[in-house]
PDB file of C-alpha atoms in Angstrom:
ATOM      1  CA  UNK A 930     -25.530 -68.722  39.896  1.00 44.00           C
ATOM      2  CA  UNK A 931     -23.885 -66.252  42.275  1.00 46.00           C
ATOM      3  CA  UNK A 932     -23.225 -63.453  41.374  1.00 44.00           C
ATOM      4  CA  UNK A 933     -19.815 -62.485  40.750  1.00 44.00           C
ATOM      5  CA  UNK A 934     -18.393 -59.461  42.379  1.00 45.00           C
ATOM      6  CA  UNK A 935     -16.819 -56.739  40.644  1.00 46.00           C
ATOM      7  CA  UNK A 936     -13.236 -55.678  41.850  1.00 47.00           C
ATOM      8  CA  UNK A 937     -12.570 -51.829  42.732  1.00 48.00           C
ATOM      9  CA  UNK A 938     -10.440 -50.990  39.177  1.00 46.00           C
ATOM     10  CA  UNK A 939      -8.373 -48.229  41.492  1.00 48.00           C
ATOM     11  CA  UNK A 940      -7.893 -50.615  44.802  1.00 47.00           C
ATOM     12  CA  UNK A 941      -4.672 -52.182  44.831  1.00 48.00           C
ATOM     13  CA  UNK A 942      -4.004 -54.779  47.148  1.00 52.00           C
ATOM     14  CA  UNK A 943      -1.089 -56.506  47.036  1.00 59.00           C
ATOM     15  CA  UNK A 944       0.357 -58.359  49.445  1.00 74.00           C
ATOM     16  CA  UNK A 945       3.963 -55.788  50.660  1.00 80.00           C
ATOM     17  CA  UNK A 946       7.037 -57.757  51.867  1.00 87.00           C
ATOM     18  CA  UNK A 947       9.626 -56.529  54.345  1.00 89.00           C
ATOM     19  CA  UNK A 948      10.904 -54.676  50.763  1.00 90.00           C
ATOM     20  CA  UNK A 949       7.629 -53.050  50.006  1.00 90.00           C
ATOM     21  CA  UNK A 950       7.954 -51.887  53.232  1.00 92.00           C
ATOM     22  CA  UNK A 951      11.414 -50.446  53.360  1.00 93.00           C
ATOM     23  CA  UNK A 952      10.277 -48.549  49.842  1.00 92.00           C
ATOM     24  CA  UNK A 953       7.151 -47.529  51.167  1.00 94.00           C
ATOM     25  CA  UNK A 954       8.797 -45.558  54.429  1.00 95.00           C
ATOM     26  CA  UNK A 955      12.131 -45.327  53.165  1.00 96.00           C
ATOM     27  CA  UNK A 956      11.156 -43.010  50.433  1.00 96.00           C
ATOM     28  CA  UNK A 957       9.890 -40.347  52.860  1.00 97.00           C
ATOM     29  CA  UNK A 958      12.539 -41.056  55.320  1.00 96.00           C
ATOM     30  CA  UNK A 959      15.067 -40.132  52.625  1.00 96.00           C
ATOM     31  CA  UNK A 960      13.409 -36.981  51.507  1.00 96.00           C
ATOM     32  CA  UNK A 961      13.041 -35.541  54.836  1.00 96.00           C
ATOM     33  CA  UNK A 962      16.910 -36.746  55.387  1.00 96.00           C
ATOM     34  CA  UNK A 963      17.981 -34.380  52.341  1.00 95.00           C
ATOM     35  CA  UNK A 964      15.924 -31.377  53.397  1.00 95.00           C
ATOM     36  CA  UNK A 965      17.488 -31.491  56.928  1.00 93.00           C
ATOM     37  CA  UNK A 966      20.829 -31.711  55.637  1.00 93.00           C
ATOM     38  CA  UNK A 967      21.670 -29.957  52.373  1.00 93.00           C
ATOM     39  CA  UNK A 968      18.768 -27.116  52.609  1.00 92.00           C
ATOM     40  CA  UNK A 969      18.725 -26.275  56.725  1.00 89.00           C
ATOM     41  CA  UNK A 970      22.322 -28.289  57.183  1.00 90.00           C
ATOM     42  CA  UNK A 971      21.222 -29.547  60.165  1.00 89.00           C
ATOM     43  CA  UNK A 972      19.530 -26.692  62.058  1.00 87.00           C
ATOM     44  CA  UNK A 973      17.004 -27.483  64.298  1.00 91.00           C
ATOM     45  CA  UNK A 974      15.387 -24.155  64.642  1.00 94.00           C
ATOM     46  CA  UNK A 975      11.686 -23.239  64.615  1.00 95.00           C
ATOM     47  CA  UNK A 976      12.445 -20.904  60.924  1.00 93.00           C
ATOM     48  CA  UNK A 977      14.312 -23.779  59.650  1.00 94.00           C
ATOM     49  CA  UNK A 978      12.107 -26.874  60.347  1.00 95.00           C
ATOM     50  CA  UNK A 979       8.845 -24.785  59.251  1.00 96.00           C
ATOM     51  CA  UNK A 980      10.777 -24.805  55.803  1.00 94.00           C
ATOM     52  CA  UNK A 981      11.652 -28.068  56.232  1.00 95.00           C
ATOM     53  CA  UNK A 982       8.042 -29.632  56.735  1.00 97.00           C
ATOM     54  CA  UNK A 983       6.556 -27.674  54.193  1.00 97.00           C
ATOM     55  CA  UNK A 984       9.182 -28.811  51.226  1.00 97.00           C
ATOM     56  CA  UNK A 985       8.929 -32.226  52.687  1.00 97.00           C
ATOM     57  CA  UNK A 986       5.150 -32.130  52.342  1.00 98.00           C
ATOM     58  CA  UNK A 987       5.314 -30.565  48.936  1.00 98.00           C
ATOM     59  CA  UNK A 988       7.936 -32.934  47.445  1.00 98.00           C
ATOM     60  CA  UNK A 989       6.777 -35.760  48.762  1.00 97.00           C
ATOM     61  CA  UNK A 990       2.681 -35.249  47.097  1.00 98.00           C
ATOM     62  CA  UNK A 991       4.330 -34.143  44.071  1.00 98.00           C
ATOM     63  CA  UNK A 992       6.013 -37.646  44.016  1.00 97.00           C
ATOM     64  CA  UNK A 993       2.863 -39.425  44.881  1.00 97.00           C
ATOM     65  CA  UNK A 994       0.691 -37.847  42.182  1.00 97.00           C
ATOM     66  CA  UNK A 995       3.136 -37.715  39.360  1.00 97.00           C
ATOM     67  CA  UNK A 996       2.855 -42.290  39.437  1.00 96.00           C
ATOM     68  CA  UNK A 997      -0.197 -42.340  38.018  1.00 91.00           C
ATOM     69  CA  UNK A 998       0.669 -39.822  34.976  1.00 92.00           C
ATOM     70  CA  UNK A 999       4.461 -41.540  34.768  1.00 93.00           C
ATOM     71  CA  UNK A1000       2.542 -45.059  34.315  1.00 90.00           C
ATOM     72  CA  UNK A1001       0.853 -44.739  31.592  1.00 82.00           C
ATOM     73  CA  UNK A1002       4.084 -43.528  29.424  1.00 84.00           C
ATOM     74  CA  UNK A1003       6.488 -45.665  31.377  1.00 88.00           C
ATOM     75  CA  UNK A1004       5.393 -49.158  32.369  1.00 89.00           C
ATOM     76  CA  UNK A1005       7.807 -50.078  35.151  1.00 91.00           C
ATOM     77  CA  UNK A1006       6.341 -47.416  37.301  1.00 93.00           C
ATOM     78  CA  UNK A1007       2.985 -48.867  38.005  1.00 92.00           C
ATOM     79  CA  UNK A1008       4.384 -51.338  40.371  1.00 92.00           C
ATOM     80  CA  UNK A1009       5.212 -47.813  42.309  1.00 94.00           C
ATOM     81  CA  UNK A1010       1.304 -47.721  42.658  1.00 93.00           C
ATOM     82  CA  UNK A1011       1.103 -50.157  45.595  1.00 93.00           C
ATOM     83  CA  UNK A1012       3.133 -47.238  47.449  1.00 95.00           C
ATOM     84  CA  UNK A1013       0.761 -43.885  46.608  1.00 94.00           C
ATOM     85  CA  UNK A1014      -1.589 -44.655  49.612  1.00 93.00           C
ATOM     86  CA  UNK A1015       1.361 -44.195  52.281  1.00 95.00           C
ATOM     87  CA  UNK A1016       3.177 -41.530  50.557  1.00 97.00           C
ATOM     88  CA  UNK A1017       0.278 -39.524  50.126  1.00 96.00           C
ATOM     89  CA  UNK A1018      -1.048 -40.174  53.480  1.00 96.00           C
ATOM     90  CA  UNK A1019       2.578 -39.010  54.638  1.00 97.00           C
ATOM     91  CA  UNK A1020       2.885 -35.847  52.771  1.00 98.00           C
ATOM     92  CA  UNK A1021      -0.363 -35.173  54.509  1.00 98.00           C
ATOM     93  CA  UNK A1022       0.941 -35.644  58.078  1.00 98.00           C
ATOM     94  CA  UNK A1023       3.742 -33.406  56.835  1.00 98.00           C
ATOM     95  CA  UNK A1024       1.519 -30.481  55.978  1.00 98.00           C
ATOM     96  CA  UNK A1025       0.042 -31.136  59.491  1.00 98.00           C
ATOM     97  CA  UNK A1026       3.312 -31.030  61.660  1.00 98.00           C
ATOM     98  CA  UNK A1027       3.918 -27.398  59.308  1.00 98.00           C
ATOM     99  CA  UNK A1028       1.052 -25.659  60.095  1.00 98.00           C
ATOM    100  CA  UNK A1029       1.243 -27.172  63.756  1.00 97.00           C
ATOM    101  CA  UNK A1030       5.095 -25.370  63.777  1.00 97.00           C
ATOM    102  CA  UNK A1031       4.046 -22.302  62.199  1.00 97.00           C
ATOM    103  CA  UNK A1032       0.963 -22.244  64.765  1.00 97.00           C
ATOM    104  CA  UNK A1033       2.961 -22.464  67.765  1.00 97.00           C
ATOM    105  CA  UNK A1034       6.081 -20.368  66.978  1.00 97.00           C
ATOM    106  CA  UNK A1035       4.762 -18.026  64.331  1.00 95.00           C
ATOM    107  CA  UNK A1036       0.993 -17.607  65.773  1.00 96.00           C
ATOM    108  CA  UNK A1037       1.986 -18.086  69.550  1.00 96.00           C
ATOM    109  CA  UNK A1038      -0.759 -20.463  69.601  1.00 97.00           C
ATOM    110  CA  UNK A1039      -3.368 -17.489  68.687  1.00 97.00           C
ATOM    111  CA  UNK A1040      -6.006 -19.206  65.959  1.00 96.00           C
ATOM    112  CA  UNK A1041      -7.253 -16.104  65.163  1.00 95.00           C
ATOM    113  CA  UNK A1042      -3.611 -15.283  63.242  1.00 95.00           C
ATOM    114  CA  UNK A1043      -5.411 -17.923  60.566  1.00 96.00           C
ATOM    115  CA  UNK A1044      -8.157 -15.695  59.210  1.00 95.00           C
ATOM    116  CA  UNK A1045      -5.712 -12.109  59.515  1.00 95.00           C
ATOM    117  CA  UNK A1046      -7.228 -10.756  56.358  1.00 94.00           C
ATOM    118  CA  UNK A1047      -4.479  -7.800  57.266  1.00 94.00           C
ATOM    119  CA  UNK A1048      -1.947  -9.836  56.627  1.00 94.00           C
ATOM    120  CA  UNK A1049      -0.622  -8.800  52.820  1.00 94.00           C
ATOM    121  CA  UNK A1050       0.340 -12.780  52.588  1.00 94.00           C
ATOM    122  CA  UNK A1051      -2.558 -14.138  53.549  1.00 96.00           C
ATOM    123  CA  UNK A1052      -3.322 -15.707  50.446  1.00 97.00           C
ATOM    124  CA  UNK A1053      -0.744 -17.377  50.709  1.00 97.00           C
ATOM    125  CA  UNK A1054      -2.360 -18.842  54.301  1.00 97.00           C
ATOM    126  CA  UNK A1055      -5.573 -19.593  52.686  1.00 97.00           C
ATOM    127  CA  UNK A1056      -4.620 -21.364  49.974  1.00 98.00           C
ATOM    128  CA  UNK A1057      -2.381 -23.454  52.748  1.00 98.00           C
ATOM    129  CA  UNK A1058      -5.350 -24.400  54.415  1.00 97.00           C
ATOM    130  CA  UNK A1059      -7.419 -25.269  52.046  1.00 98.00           C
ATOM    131  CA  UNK A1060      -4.446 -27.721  50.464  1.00 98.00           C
ATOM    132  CA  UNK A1061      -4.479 -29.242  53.936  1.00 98.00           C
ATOM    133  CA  UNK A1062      -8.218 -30.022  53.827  1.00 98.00           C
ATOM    134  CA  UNK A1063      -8.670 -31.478  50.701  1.00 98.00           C
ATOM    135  CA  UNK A1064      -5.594 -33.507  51.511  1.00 97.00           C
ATOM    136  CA  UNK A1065      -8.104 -34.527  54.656  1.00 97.00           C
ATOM    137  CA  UNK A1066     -10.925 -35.325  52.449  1.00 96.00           C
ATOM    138  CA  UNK A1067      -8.707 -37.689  50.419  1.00 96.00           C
ATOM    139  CA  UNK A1068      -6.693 -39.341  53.181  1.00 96.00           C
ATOM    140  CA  UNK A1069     -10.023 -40.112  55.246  1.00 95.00           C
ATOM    141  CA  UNK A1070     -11.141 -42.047  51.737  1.00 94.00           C
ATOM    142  CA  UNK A1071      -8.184 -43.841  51.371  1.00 90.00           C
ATOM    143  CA  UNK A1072      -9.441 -46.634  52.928  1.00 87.00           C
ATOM    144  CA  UNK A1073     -11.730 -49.723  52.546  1.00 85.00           C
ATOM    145  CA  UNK A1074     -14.596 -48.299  54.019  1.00 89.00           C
ATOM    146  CA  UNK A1075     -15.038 -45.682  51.468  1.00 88.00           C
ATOM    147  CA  UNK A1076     -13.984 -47.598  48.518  1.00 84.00           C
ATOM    148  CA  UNK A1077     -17.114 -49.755  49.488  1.00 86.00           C
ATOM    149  CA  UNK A1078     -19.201 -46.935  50.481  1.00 89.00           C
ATOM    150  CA  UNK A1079     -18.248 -44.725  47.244  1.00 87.00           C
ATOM    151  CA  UNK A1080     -18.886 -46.173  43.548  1.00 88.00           C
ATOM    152  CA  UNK A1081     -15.250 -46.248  41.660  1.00 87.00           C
ATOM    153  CA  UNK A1082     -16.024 -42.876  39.801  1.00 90.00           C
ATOM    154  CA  UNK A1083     -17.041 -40.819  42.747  1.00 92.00           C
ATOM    155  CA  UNK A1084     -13.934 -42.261  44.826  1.00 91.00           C
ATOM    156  CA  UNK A1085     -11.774 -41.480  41.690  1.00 90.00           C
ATOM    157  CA  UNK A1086     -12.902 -38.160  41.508  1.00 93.00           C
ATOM    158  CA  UNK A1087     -12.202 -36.982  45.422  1.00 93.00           C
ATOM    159  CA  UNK A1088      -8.704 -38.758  45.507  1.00 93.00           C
ATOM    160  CA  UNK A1089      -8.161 -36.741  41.797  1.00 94.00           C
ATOM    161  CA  UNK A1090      -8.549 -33.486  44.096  1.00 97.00           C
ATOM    162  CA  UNK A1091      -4.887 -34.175  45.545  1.00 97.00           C
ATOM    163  CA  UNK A1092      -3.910 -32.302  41.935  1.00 97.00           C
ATOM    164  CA  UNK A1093      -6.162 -29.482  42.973  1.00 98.00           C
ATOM    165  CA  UNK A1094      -4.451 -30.123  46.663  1.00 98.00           C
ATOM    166  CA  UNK A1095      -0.630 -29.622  44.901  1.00 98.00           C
ATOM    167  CA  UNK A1096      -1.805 -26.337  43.035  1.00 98.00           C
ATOM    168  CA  UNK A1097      -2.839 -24.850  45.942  1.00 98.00           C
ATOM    169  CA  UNK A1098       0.259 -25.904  48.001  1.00 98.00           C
ATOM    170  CA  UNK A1099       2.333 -24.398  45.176  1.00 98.00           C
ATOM    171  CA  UNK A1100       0.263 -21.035  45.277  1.00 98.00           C
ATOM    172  CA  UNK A1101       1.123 -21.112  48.752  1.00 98.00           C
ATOM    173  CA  UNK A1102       4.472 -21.602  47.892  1.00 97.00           C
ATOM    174  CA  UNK A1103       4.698 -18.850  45.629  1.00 97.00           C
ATOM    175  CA  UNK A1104       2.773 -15.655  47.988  1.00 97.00           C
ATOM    176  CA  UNK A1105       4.632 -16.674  51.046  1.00 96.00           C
ATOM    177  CA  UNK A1106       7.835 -16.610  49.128  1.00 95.00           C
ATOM    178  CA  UNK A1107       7.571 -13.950  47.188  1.00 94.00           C
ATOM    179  CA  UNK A1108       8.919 -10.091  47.252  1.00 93.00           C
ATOM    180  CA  UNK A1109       6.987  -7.535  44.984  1.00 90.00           C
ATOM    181  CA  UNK A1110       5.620 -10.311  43.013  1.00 89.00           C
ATOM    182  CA  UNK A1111       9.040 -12.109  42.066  1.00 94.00           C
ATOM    183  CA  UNK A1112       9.676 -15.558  43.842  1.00 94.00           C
ATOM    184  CA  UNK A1113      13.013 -15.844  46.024  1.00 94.00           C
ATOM    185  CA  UNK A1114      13.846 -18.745  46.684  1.00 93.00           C
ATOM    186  CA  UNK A1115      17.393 -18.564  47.594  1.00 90.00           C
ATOM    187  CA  UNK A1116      18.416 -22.268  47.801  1.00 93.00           C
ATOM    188  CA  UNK A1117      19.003 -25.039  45.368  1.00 94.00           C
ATOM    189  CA  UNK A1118      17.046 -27.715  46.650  1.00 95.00           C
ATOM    190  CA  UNK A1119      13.810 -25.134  47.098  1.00 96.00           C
ATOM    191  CA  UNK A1120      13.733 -24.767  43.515  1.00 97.00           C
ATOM    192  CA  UNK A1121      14.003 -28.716  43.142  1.00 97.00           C
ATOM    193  CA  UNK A1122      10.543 -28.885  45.155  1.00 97.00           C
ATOM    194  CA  UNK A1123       9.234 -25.649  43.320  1.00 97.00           C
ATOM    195  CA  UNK A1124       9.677 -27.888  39.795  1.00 98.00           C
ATOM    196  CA  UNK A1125       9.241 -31.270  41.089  1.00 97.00           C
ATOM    197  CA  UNK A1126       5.356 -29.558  41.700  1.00 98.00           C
ATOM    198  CA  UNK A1127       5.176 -28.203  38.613  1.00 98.00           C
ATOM    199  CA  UNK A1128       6.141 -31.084  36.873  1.00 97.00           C
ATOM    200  CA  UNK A1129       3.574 -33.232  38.671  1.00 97.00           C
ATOM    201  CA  UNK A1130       0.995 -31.256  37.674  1.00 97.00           C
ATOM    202  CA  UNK A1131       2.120 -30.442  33.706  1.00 96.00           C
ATOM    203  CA  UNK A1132       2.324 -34.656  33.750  1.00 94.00           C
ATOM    204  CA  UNK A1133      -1.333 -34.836  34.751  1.00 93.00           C
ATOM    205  CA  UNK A1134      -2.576 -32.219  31.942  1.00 92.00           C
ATOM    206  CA  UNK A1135      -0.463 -34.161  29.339  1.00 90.00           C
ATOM    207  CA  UNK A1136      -1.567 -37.163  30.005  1.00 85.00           C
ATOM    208  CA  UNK A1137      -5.298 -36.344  29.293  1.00 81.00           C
ATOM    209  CA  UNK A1138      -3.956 -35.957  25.524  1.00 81.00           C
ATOM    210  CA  UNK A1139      -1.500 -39.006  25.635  1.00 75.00           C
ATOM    211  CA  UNK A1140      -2.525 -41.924  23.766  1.00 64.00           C
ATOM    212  CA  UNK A1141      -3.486 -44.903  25.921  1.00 62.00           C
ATOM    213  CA  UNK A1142      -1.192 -47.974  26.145  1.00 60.00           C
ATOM    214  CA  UNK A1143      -1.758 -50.851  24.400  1.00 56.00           C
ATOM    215  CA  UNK A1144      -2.986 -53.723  26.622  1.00 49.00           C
ATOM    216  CA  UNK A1145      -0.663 -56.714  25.900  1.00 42.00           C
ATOM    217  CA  UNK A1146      -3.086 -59.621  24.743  1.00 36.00           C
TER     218      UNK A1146
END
């Protein structure tokens, strides 16, 4: 009798229509859309889209990771599951086109500005780059390959690192932003993102002391 083979419990394959589709880019598309207009009103300067990218990158892996927590205290939204893959794959190409902006107009293209441990902010850079390769390490599993090549709890574990991904991003947030130790954030929409990531992250802790839902039978 052959044996029968064992489906990946955190692969999720369904079939997207031209909807799933729309949802799947649309999402991002929109986000980006409300940055450019109601927090840099349209102003495509090198300060401006630097914020930009970053809150887009931020927002948008908050959104991703705060599914899985949402799902298991709201049903509907584990048909949002399908879409994590892209939007988290997204958010990373995000954080990529911000560091590329702040490399070229910030750091005049000099690498070396990356590991300034003069700079008195330069936490806040490290903690940027190191959100940016974890985010690497999970996007270049998100794949079939590695869900065949990595058992379900070791694949679990590296894409759970996104969380560890968002707190870094938000400490990044908070040194580059901050004067004498207070955060300034002086419009709306940046405090928005600032709780949006917050709020992802208090979902995943509470969730570890939810009660699982019921399977229906």
């Amino acid at each position: 009798m052959p044996k029968k083979q064992t489906r990946h419990p955190y692969h999720f394959s369904k079939e997207k229509n031209l909807v799933d589709r729309i949802v799947e880019f649309g999402i991002p598309l929109v986000l980006f859309w409300l940055f450019f207009q109601f927090y840099n009103f349209g102003q495509i300067t090198p300060s401006e889209m630097i914020k930009t990218t970053g809150l887009w990158a931020i927002s948008l892996l908050s959104l991703t990771l705060m599914v899985g927590p949402l799902s298991g205290i709201l049903p509907p939204v584990e048909k949002l599951k399908v879409y994590r893959k892209a939007w988290g794959i997204l958010s990373f190409a995000a954080a990529l086109v911000h560091v590329g902006l702040v490399f070229v107009f910030y750091y005049k293209f000099n690498p070396a500005r990356f590991v300034d441990f003069a700079n008195p902010k330069y936490g806040g850079v490290l903690s940027g780059l190191l959100a940016i390769g974890i985010l690497l390490l999970v996007t270049l599993t998100s794949n079939k390959k590695a869900l065949a090549a990595l058992n379900p709890k070791t694949w679990k574990i590296v894409q759970t690192t996104s969380y560890l991904a968002l707190g870094l991003a938000i400490l990044h947030f908070f040194i580059v932003e901050q004067v004498n130790g207070v955060l300034v954030i002086k419009r709306q929409l940046g405090w928005v993102v600032w709780w949006l990531a917050i709020a992802a992250i208090v979902l995943r802790v509470a969730v570890l002391f939810w009660p699982p839902r019921k399977k229906r039978t």
